[in-house]
Coordinates of C-alpha atoms in Angstrom, one line a residue:
X281 CA 33.2 -79.9 50.0
X282 CA 34.5 -76.3 50.3
X283 CA 36.4 -76.7 47.0
X284 CA 33.3 -78.2 45.2
X285 CA 31.1 -75.3 46.6
X286 CA 33.7 -72.9 45.2
X287 CA 33.5 -74.5 41.8
X288 CA 29.7 -74.4 41.8
X289 CA 29.8 -70.7 42.8
X290 CA 32.2 -69.9 39.9
X291 CA 29.8 -71.6 37.5
X292 CA 26.8 -69.6 38.8
X293 CA 28.7 -66.3 38.6
X294 CA 29.9 -67.1 35.0
X295 CA 26.3 -67.8 33.9
X296 CA 25.1 -64.6 35.5
X297 CA 27.8 -62.7 33.7
X298 CA 26.9 -64.3 30.4
X299 CA 23.3 -63.2 30.9
X300 CA 24.2 -59.7 31.8
X301 CA 26.5 -59.4 28.7
X302 CA 23.8 -60.8 26.5
X303 CA 21.2 -58.2 27.6
X304 CA 23.7 -55.4 27.5
X305 CA 24.7 -56.3 23.9
X306 CA 21.1 -56.6 22.8
X307 CA 20.4 -53.1 24.2
X308 CA 23.3 -51.5 22.3
X309 CA 22.2 -53.2 19.1
X310 CA 18.7 -51.8 19.4
X311 CA 19.9 -48.2 19.9
X312 CA 22.3 -48.4 17.0
X313 CA 19.5 -49.6 14.7
X314 CA 17.2 -46.8 15.8
X315 CA 19.9 -44.2 15.2
X316 CA 20.7 -45.4 11.8
X317 CA 17.1 -45.2 10.6
X318 CA 16.6 -41.5 11.7
X319 CA 19.4 -39.5 10.1
X320 CA 17.2 -36.4 9.5
X321 CA 16.3 -35.7 13.1
X322 CA 19.4 -33.6 13.7
X323 CA 21.9 -32.2 11.2
X324 CA 25.3 -33.8 11.0
X325 CA 28.0 -31.9 13.0
X326 CA 31.7 -32.0 12.2
X327 CA 31.3 -33.6 8.8
X328 CA 34.6 -33.7 7.0
X329 CA 33.2 -32.5 3.7
X330 CA 29.7 -30.9 4.1
X331 CA 27.6 -30.7 1.0
X332 CA 28.0 -27.4 -0.9
X333 CA 24.9 -25.3 -1.1
X334 CA 24.9 -24.0 -4.7
X335 CA 21.5 -22.2 -4.4
X336 CA 21.6 -18.4 -4.1
X337 CA 20.3 -17.1 -0.9
X338 CA 16.9 -15.4 -1.2
X339 CA 15.6 -12.7 1.1
X340 CA 13.9 -13.8 4.3
X341 CA 10.2 -14.4 4.2
X342 CA 8.6 -16.9 1.9
X343 CA 5.0 -15.9 1.2
X344 CA 5.7 -13.0 -1.2
X345 CA 3.8 -9.7 -1.5
X346 CA 0.1 -9.8 -0.8
X347 CA -2.6 -7.2 -1.2
X348 CA -4.7 -6.7 1.9
X349 CA -7.4 -4.2 1.4
X350 CA -5.7 -0.9 0.6
X351 CA -2.3 -2.1 1.9
X352 CA 0.5 -4.0 0.2
X353 CA 2.1 -6.4 2.7
X354 CA 5.6 -7.8 2.1
X355 CA 6.7 -11.5 2.6
X356 CA 7.0 -10.9 6.3
X357 CA 3.5 -9.5 6.6
X358 CA 4.7 -5.9 7.1
X359 CA 3.1 -3.0 5.2
X360 CA 5.2 -1.9 2.3
X361 CA 4.9 1.6 0.8
X362 CA 6.6 2.1 -2.5
X363 CA 9.0 5.0 -2.9
X364 CA 10.9 4.8 -6.1
X365 CA 11.8 5.7 -9.6
X366 CA 11.1 4.4 -13.1
X367 CA 14.1 3.1 -15.2
X368 CA 13.9 2.9 -19.0
X369 CA 15.9 -0.4 -19.3
X370 CA 14.4 -1.4 -22.7
X371 CA 16.0 1.6 -24.5
X372 CA 19.2 1.9 -22.6
X373 CA 20.3 -1.7 -21.7
X374 CA 24.0 -0.7 -21.5
X375 CA 23.2 1.7 -18.7
X376 CA 21.4 -0.8 -16.5
X377 CA 24.0 -1.5 -13.8
X378 CA 25.1 2.2 -13.6
X379 CA 21.5 3.4 -13.4
X380 CA 20.2 0.8 -10.9
X381 CA 23.1 1.4 -8.6
X382 CA 22.6 5.1 -8.7
X383 CA 18.8 4.7 -8.1
X384 CA 19.5 2.5 -5.1
X385 CA 21.8 5.2 -3.8
X386 CA 18.9 7.7 -3.7
X387 CA 17.2 5.6 -1.1
X388 CA 14.6 4.3 -3.4
X389 CA 13.0 1.0 -2.1
X390 CA 11.4 0.2 -5.5
X391 CA 12.3 0.5 -9.2
X392 CA 9.8 0.1 -12.0
X393 CA 11.6 -1.2 -15.1
X394 CA 10.5 -0.7 -18.7
X395 CA 10.8 -4.0 -20.5
X396 CA 10.0 -5.2 -24.0
X397 CA 7.8 -8.2 -25.1
X398 CA 8.9 -8.1 -28.7
X399 CA 5.6 -6.6 -30.0
X400 CA 7.3 -3.2 -30.4
X401 CA 10.5 -3.2 -28.4
X402 CA 13.4 -5.7 -28.1
X403 CA 12.1 -8.8 -26.4
X404 CA 13.4 -9.4 -22.9
X405 CA 14.3 -13.0 -22.3
X406 CA 14.2 -15.0 -19.0
X407 CA 18.0 -14.4 -18.8
X408 CA 17.7 -10.6 -19.2
X409 CA 14.9 -10.3 -16.8
X410 CA 16.8 -12.5 -14.2
X411 CA 19.8 -10.2 -14.6
X412 CA 17.6 -7.2 -13.8
X413 CA 15.8 -8.7 -10.9
X414 CA 18.9 -10.2 -9.4
X415 CA 20.6 -6.8 -9.6
X416 CA 17.6 -5.2 -7.8
X417 CA 17.7 -7.9 -5.1
X418 CA 21.4 -7.4 -4.5
X419 CA 20.7 -3.6 -4.2
X420 CA 17.8 -4.4 -1.9
X421 CA 15.1 -2.8 -4.1
X422 CA 11.8 -4.3 -5.1
X423 CA 11.5 -4.6 -8.9
X424 CA 8.3 -3.8 -10.7
X425 CA 8.4 -5.3 -14.3
X426 CA 6.3 -3.8 -17.0
X427 CA 6.1 -4.2 -20.8
X428 CA 5.8 -1.0 -22.7
X429 CA 5.0 -2.4 -26.1
X430 CA 1.2 -1.8 -26.1
X431 CA 1.1 1.6 -24.4
X432 CA -2.0 3.5 -25.3
X433 CA -3.5 0.7 -27.4
X434 CA -7.2 -0.4 -27.1
X435 CA -7.1 -3.7 -28.9
X436 CA -8.0 -6.5 -26.5
X437 CA -6.0 -9.0 -28.4
X438 CA -2.8 -7.1 -27.5
X439 CA -3.3 -7.5 -23.7
X440 CA -3.8 -11.2 -24.4
X441 CA -0.5 -11.2 -26.2
X442 CA 1.2 -9.4 -23.3
X443 CA -0.1 -12.1 -21.0
X444 CA 1.3 -14.7 -23.4
X445 CA 4.6 -13.1 -23.1
X446 CA 4.6 -13.2 -19.3
X447 CA 3.6 -16.8 -19.3
X448 CA 6.4 -17.6 -21.8
X449 CA 9.0 -16.0 -19.4
X450 CA 7.3 -17.0 -16.1
X451 CA 10.6 -18.6 -14.9
X452 CA 11.8 -15.1 -14.3
X453 CA 8.8 -14.5 -12.0
X454 CA 8.1 -17.7 -10.2
X455 CA 10.1 -18.0 -6.9
X456 CA 10.7 -14.2 -6.8
X457 CA 7.4 -13.2 -5.3
X458 CA 9.2 -11.6 -2.4
X459 CA 10.8 -8.9 -4.5
X460 CA 9.3 -8.9 -8.0
X461 CA 5.9 -7.4 -8.8
X462 CA 4.3 -7.9 -12.2
X463 CA 2.9 -4.7 -13.9
X464 CA 1.3 -6.6 -16.8
X465 CA 1.3 -3.7 -19.4
X466 CA 2.1 -0.1 -19.3
X467 CA -0.9 2.1 -19.9
X468 CA -2.9 -0.4 -22.0
X469 CA -6.2 1.3 -23.2
X470 CA -5.5 4.8 -24.4
X471 CA -9.1 5.9 -24.6
X472 CA -11.2 6.7 -21.5
X473 CA -13.0 3.4 -21.8
X474 CA -13.3 1.6 -18.5
X475 CA -15.4 -1.3 -20.0
X476 CA -12.7 -2.4 -22.4
X477 CA -10.1 -2.0 -19.7
X478 CA -12.1 -4.2 -17.3
X479 CA -12.8 -6.9 -19.9
X480 CA -9.2 -7.1 -20.9
X481 CA -7.8 -7.5 -17.4
X482 CA -10.5 -9.8 -16.2
X483 CA -9.6 -12.1 -19.1
X484 CA -5.8 -12.2 -18.7
X485 CA -5.4 -12.2 -14.9
X486 CA -6.9 -15.7 -14.4
X487 CA -4.7 -17.0 -17.3
X488 CA -1.6 -15.7 -15.5
X489 CA -2.6 -17.4 -12.3
X490 CA -3.4 -20.6 -14.0
X491 CA 0.1 -20.6 -15.4
X492 CA 1.5 -20.6 -11.9
X493 CA 2.4 -16.9 -11.6
X494 CA 1.8 -15.9 -8.0
X495 CA 3.5 -12.5 -7.9
X496 CA 1.4 -9.5 -6.9
X497 CA -0.1 -8.0 -10.1
X498 CA -0.2 -4.2 -10.8
X499 CA -2.7 -2.8 -13.3
X500 CA -2.4 0.6 -14.8
X501 CA -5.7 2.6 -15.3
X502 CA -7.1 3.3 -18.7
X503 CA -6.6 6.6 -20.5
X504 CA -2.9 6.3 -20.9
X505 CA -2.8 5.5 -17.2
X506 CA -4.5 8.8 -16.3
X507 CA -8.2 7.7 -16.2
X508 CA -8.5 6.9 -12.5
X509 CA -12.2 6.6 -12.8
X510 CA -11.7 3.2 -14.6
X511 CA -10.3 1.8 -11.4
X512 CA -13.1 3.4 -9.3
X513 CA -15.8 2.0 -11.6
X514 CA -14.4 -1.4 -12.4
X515 CA -11.4 -2.1 -10.1
X516 CA -13.4 -4.4 -7.8
X517 CA -14.3 -6.5 -10.9
X518 CA -10.7 -6.8 -11.9
X519 CA -9.6 -7.7 -8.3
X520 CA -12.4 -10.3 -8.1
X521 CA -11.1 -11.9 -11.3
X522 CA -7.8 -12.7 -9.5
X523 CA -8.2 -16.1 -7.8
X524 CA -5.4 -15.0 -5.4
X525 CA -7.0 -11.6 -4.7
X526 CA -3.5 -10.2 -5.1
X527 CA -4.0 -7.3 -7.6
X528 CA -3.2 -3.6 -6.9
X529 CA -3.8 -0.6 -9.2
X530 CA -1.8 2.3 -10.5
X531 CA -2.7 5.8 -11.7
X532 CA -0.2 7.8 -13.7
X533 CA -0.3 11.5 -12.9
X534 CA 0.7 14.1 -15.5
X535 CA -1.2 17.2 -16.6
X536 CA -4.6 15.4 -16.6
X537 CA -4.7 13.2 -13.5
X538 CA -2.2 15.3 -11.5
X539 CA -3.2 18.8 -12.4
X540 CA -4.5 20.0 -9.0
X541 CA -5.2 18.9 -5.5
X542 CA -8.9 18.0 -6.1
X543 CA -8.1 15.9 -9.1
X544 CA -5.2 14.1 -7.4
X545 CA -7.3 13.3 -4.3
X546 CA -10.2 12.1 -6.4
X547 CA -8.1 9.8 -8.5
X548 CA -6.9 8.1 -5.4
X549 CA -9.5 8.4 -2.7
X550 CA -12.5 7.2 -4.7
X551 CA -10.7 3.9 -5.3
X552 CA -9.2 3.5 -1.8
X553 CA -12.6 4.2 -0.4
X554 CA -13.7 1.0 -2.2
X555 CA -10.9 -0.9 -0.5
X556 CA -8.5 -1.0 -3.4
X557 CA -4.8 -0.9 -3.1
X558 CA -3.4 2.1 -5.1
X559 CA 0.0 3.5 -6.2
X560 CA 1.0 6.4 -8.3
X561 CA 3.0 4.4 -10.8
X562 CA 4.3 7.4 -12.8
X563 CA 4.2 11.1 -12.4
X564 CA 6.2 14.2 -13.4
X565 CA 6.3 17.8 -12.5
X566 CA 5.2 19.0 -16.0
X567 CA 4.1 17.5 -19.2
X568 CA 2.7 18.2 -22.7
X569 CA -0.9 18.0 -21.3
X570 CA -0.2 20.6 -18.6
X571 CA 1.4 21.4 -15.3
X572 CA 1.5 18.9 -12.5
X573 CA 1.1 19.6 -8.8
X574 CA 4.0 17.2 -7.8
X575 CA 4.3 18.6 -4.3
X576 CA 0.7 17.7 -3.5
X577 CA 1.2 14.2 -5.0
X578 CA 4.0 13.7 -2.5
X579 CA 2.0 15.2 0.3
X580 CA -1.2 13.2 -0.3
X581 CA 0.7 10.0 -0.7
X582 CA 2.7 10.6 2.5
X583 CA -0.4 11.4 4.5
X584 CA -2.4 8.4 3.2
X585 CA 0.3 5.7 3.0
X586 CA 0.2 5.5 -0.8
X587 CA 3.2 4.5 -2.9
X588 CA 4.7 6.5 -5.7
X589 CA 7.2 5.9 -8.5
X590 CA 8.6 9.0 -10.2
X591 CA 9.2 9.1 -14.0
X592 CA 12.0 8.7 -14.8
X593 CA 15.7 8.3 -14.1
X594 CA 17.2 9.5 -17.5
X595 CA 16.8 9.1 -21.3
X596 CA 13.6 11.1 -22.0
X597 CA 13.5 12.6 -25.5
X598 CA 11.1 14.1 -28.0
X599 CA 10.8 17.3 -26.1
X600 CA 10.2 15.9 -22.7
X601 CA 13.8 15.8 -21.5
X602 CA 12.6 17.8 -18.5
X603 CA 11.3 14.6 -17.0
X604 CA 14.9 13.3 -16.5
X605 CA 15.6 13.1 -12.8
X606 CA 19.3 12.8 -13.4
X607 CA 21.6 14.6 -15.8
X608 CA 24.0 11.7 -15.8
X609 CA 23.4 7.9 -15.5
X610 CA 25.5 7.6 -12.4
X611 CA 23.4 10.3 -10.6
X612 CA 26.3 12.6 -9.8
X613 CA 24.3 15.4 -11.2
X614 CA 20.5 15.8 -10.6
X615 CA 18.0 18.0 -12.4
X616 CA 15.7 20.3 -10.3
X617 CA 13.0 17.5 -10.8
X618 CA 15.5 15.0 -9.4
X619 CA 16.3 17.3 -6.4
X620 CA 12.6 17.4 -5.6
X621 CA 12.1 13.6 -5.8
X622 CA 15.3 12.7 -3.9
X623 CA 16.2 15.5 -1.5
X624 CA 13.1 17.4 -0.7
X625 CA 11.3 17.1 2.7
X626 CA 8.9 14.4 1.3
X627 CA 11.5 12.9 -1.1
X628 CA 13.1 9.5 -1.2
X629 CA 15.9 10.2 1.3
X630 CA 13.4 11.3 4.0
X631 CA 10.4 9.0 3.4
X632 CA 11.6 5.7 1.7
X633 CA 11.8 2.6 4.0
X634 CA 13.5 -0.5 2.8
X635 CA 11.3 -3.6 2.4
X636 CA 11.6 -5.7 5.6
X637 CA 12.5 -8.9 3.6
X638 CA 15.9 -7.3 3.1
X639 CA 16.5 -6.6 6.8

């Protein structure tokens, strides 16, 4: 009897162990299946050969520049005030790297670049534009791209052609909204004609947006860039034509728009009072149309949080060589104009702050 009872107990224990093993095995199988169907929950750690990331790293912040009332906000939502220089790329392509590196060394946070659409100057391709903007990104400067071909022209068909060009090369803009701003055309409309200016830009801006271009747009005023009243009168119409509401405006200040304190203030304040975002996209210290109060331009912009971009690094000719900021492309020698823009109390070295996307 005791031996038979022992045999019976062994059978019971064996059965119990089989049941335990069965449930334990079923549990492990369930967990393994769940793990194999959720590989994206956590990244792999310790992979022998991780996949190579071949994409270039873009600056932090993904939303791009946005106009907010009178302010320009960067991709991180921080106010960005342009402090920079114009560079004549289209006419001196061989000097691009030297000039851009020298401009960055001045402390400039922005460079406005003269490009060509093929209407008058050599046509920039997607590749040449990418080279410029990649260089600016590497140097931690915001790039403002403009085509110079229709400067001073009043023909509405020409601004349409400029828009056609930007749509053609939009691959050089899309995806770079954090550090590339589109200045559609330099000083289109030479006459003091705000209506033509308004009608042209309200026509092309929606076309650019419909093509997928989301970069902040910059629009120069009429009158070779010096008729600030065109922005005051019709800037709200131009802004309203932008489905993204992401358009800012630029006045160029030489002997007409920048001749004295009252004129400088009027050309900026009347538009900012309407809630428009303004920048002085070009200015000099003197010009063929008269003397410029460059010190007050710096002062007014500093006090009112308005950006400025001085004209220009080097290469001016035809009697206006005095507008060269540098005597050499590498910036080792500056003109008096350059000393004012770079080293004065309100110059680049003292007032320029790097865009936070590069931090």
